[in-house]
mmCIF file of C-alpha atoms in Angstrom:
data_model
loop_
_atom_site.group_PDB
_atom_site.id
_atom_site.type_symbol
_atom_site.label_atom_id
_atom_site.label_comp_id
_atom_site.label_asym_id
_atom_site.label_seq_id
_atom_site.Cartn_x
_atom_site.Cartn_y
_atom_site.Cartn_z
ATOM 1 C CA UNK A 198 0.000 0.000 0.000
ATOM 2 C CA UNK A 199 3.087 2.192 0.937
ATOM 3 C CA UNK A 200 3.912 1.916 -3.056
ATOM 4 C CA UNK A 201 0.396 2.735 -4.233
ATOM 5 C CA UNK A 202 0.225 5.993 -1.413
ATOM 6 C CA UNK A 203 3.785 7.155 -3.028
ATOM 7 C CA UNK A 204 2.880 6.457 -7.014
ATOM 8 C CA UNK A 205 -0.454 8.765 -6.256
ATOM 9 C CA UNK A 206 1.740 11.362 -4.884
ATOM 10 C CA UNK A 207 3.961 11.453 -7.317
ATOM 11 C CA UNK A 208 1.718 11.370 -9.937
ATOM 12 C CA UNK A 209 0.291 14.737 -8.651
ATOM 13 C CA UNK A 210 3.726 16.502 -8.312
ATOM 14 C CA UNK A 211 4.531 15.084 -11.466
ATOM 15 C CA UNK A 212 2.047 17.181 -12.629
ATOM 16 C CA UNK A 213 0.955 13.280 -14.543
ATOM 17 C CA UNK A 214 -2.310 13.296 -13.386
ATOM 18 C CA UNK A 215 -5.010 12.716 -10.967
ATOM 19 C CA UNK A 216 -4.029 11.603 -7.447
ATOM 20 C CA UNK A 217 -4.456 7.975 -7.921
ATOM 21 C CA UNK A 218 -2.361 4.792 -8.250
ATOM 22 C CA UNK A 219 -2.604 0.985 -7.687
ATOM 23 C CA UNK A 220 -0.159 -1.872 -7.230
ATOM 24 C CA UNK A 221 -0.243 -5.667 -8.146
ATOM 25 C CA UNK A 222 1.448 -8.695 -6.272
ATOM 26 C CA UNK A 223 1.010 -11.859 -6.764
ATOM 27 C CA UNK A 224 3.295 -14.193 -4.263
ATOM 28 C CA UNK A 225 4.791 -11.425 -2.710
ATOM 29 C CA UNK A 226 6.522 -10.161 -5.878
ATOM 30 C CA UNK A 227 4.880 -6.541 -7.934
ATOM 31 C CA UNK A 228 3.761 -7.701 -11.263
ATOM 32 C CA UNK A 229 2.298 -4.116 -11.730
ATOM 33 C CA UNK A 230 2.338 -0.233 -11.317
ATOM 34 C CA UNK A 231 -0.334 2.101 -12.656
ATOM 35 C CA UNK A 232 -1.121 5.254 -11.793
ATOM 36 C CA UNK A 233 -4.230 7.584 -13.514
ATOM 37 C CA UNK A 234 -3.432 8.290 -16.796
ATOM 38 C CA UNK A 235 -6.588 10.185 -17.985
ATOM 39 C CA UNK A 236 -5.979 13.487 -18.806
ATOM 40 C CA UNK A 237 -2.374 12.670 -19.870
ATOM 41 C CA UNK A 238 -3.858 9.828 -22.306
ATOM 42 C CA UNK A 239 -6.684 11.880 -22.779
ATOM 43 C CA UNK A 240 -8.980 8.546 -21.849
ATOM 44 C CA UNK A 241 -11.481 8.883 -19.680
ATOM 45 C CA UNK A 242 -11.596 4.432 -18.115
ATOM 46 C CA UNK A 243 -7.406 5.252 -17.644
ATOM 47 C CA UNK A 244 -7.899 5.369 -13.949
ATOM 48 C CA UNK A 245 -5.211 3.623 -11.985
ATOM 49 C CA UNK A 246 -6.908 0.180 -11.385
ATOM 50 C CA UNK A 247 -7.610 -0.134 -14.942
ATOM 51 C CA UNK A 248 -3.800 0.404 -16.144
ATOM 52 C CA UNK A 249 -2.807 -1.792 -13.266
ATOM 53 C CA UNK A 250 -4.988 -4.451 -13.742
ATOM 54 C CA UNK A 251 -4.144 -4.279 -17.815
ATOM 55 C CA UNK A 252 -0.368 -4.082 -17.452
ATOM 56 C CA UNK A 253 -0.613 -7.343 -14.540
ATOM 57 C CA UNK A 254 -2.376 -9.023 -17.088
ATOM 58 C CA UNK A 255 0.345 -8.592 -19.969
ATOM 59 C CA UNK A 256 3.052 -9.140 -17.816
ATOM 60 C CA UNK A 257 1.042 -12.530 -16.739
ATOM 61 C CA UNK A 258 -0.138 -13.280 -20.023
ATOM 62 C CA UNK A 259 -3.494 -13.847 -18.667
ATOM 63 C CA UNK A 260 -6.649 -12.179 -18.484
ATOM 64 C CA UNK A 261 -7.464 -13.616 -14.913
ATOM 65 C CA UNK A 262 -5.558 -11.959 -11.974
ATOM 66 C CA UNK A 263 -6.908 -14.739 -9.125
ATOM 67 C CA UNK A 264 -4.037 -15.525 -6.520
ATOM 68 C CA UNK A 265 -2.895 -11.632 -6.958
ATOM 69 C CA UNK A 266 -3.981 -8.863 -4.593
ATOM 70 C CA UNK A 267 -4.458 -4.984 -5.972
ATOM 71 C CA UNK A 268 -3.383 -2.324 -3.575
ATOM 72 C CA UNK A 269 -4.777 1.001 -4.527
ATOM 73 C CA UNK A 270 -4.252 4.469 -2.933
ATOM 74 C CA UNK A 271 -8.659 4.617 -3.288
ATOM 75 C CA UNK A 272 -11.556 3.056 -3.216
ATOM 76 C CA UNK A 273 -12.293 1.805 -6.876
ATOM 77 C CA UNK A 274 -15.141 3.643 -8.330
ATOM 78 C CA UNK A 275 -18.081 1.826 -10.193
ATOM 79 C CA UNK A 276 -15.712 1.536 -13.093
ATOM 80 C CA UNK A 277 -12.659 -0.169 -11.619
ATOM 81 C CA UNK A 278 -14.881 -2.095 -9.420
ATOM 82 C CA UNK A 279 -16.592 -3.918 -12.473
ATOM 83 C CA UNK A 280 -12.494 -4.412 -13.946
ATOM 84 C CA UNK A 281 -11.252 -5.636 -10.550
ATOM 85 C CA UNK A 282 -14.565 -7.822 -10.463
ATOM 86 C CA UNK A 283 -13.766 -9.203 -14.107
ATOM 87 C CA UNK A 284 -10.210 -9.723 -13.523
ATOM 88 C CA UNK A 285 -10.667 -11.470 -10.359
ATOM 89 C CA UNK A 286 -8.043 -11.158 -7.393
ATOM 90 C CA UNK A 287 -8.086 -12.241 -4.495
ATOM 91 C CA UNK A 288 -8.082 -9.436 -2.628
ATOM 92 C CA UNK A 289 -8.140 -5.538 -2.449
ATOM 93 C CA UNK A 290 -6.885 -3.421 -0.225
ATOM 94 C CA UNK A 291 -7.517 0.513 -0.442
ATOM 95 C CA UNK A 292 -6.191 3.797 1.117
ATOM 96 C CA UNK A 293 -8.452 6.778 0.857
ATOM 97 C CA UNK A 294 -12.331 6.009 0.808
ATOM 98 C CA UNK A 295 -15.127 7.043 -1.948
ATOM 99 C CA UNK A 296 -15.926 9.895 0.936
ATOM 100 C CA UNK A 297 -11.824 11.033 1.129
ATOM 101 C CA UNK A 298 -12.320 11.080 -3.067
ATOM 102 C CA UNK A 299 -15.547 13.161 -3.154
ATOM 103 C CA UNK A 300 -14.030 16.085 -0.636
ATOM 104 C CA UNK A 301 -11.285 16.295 -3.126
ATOM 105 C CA UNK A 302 -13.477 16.472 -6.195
ATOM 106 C CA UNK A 303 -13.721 13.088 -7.193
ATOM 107 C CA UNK A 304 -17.627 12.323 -6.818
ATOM 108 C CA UNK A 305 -18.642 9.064 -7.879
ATOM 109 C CA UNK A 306 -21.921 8.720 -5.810
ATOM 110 C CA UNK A 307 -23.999 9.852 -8.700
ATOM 111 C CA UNK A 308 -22.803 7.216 -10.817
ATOM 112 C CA UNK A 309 -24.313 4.493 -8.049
ATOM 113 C CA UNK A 310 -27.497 6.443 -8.009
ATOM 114 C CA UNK A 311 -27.316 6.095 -11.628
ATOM 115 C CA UNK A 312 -27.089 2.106 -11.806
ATOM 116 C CA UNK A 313 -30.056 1.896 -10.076
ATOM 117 C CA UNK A 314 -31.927 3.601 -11.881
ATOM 118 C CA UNK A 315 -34.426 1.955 -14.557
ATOM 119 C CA UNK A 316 -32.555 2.527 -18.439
ATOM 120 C CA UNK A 317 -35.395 4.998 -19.458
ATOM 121 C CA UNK A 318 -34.950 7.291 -16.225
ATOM 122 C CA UNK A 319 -30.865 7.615 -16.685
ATOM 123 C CA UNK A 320 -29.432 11.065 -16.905
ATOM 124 C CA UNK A 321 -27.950 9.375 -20.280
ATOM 125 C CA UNK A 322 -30.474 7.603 -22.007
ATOM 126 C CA UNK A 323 -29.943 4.075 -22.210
ATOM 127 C CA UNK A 324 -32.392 2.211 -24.798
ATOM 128 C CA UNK A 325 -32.164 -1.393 -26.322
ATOM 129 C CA UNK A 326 -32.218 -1.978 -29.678
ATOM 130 C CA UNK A 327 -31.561 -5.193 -32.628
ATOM 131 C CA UNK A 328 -31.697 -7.672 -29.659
ATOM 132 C CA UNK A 329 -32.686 -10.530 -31.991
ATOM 133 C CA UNK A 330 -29.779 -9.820 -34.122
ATOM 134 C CA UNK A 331 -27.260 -9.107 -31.277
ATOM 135 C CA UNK A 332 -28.005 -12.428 -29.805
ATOM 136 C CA UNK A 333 -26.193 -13.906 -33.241
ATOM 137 C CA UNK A 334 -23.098 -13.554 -31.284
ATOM 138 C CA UNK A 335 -23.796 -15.106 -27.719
ATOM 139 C CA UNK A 336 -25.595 -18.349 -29.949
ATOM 140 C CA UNK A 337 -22.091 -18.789 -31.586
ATOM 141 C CA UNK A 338 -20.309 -18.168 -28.404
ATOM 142 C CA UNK A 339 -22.206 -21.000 -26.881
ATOM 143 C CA UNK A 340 -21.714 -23.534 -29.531
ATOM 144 C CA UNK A 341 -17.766 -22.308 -30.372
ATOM 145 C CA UNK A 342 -15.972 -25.534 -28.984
ATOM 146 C CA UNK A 343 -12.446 -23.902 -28.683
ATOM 147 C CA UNK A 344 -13.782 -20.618 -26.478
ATOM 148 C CA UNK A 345 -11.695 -19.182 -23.933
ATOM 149 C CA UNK A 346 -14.450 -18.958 -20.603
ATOM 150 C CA UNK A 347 -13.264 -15.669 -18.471
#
């Protein structure tokens, strides 16, 4: 955690970006560093978690993290949640809380309000469409005999 805490830091004095930064370790060892990269990348899902959890990944040559444990200087927001949830460690441990983020500027609370809500009632509009046709892909994915299951 000691790493994450001074990779956030630095990032800020750096003048790199926002004031996050996550670590991976898997048997003791860092696989991964990461720190937020989105307004130097100019991409908005480059928050820390995500670039750790997609360098640990290359540097494991797997898309499945489980045995590793992220360390990250905040609580993962909605986003990184649903990446850390998909890549599937073991365990996270965080510094600051969602609170600690909000008081610096970093509000994600509107976002959980958001996933509540009912598609039609989102602040952006989220409407299905082509369903028939879309499920083309999950019927092939179901009888593709060399798939790889994440």
């Amino acid at each position: 955690m000691g790493r994450a805490i001074e990779l956030s830091v630095h990032n800020v004095k750096s003048n790199s970006g926002g004031p996050f930064a996550a670590v991976v370790v898997k048997d003791g060892v860092v696989i991964a560093e990461g720190v937020n990269l989105v307004t130097r990348t100019m991409d908005p899902t480059a928050h820390a978690e995500v670039v750790v959890i997609r360098e640990a990944c290359r540097v494991l040559g797997t898309h499945d993290l489980a045995g590793c444990v992220i360390y990250t200087s905040c609580e993962p927001c909605p986003m990184c949640l649903g990446a850390i949830y998909w890549s599937r460690p073991a365990r996270v441990f965080f510094g600051n809380t969602a609170e600690d983020a909000a008081e610096a500027g970093f509000d994600d609370a509107f976002i959980h309000r958001e996933l509540k809500k009912p598609h039609h009632k989102k602040k952006i509009e989220m409407t299905g469409m082509m369903r028939d046709e879309a499920l083309e892909a999950f019927r092939h994915w179901l009888e593709h005999p060399d798939k790889i299951r994440y």
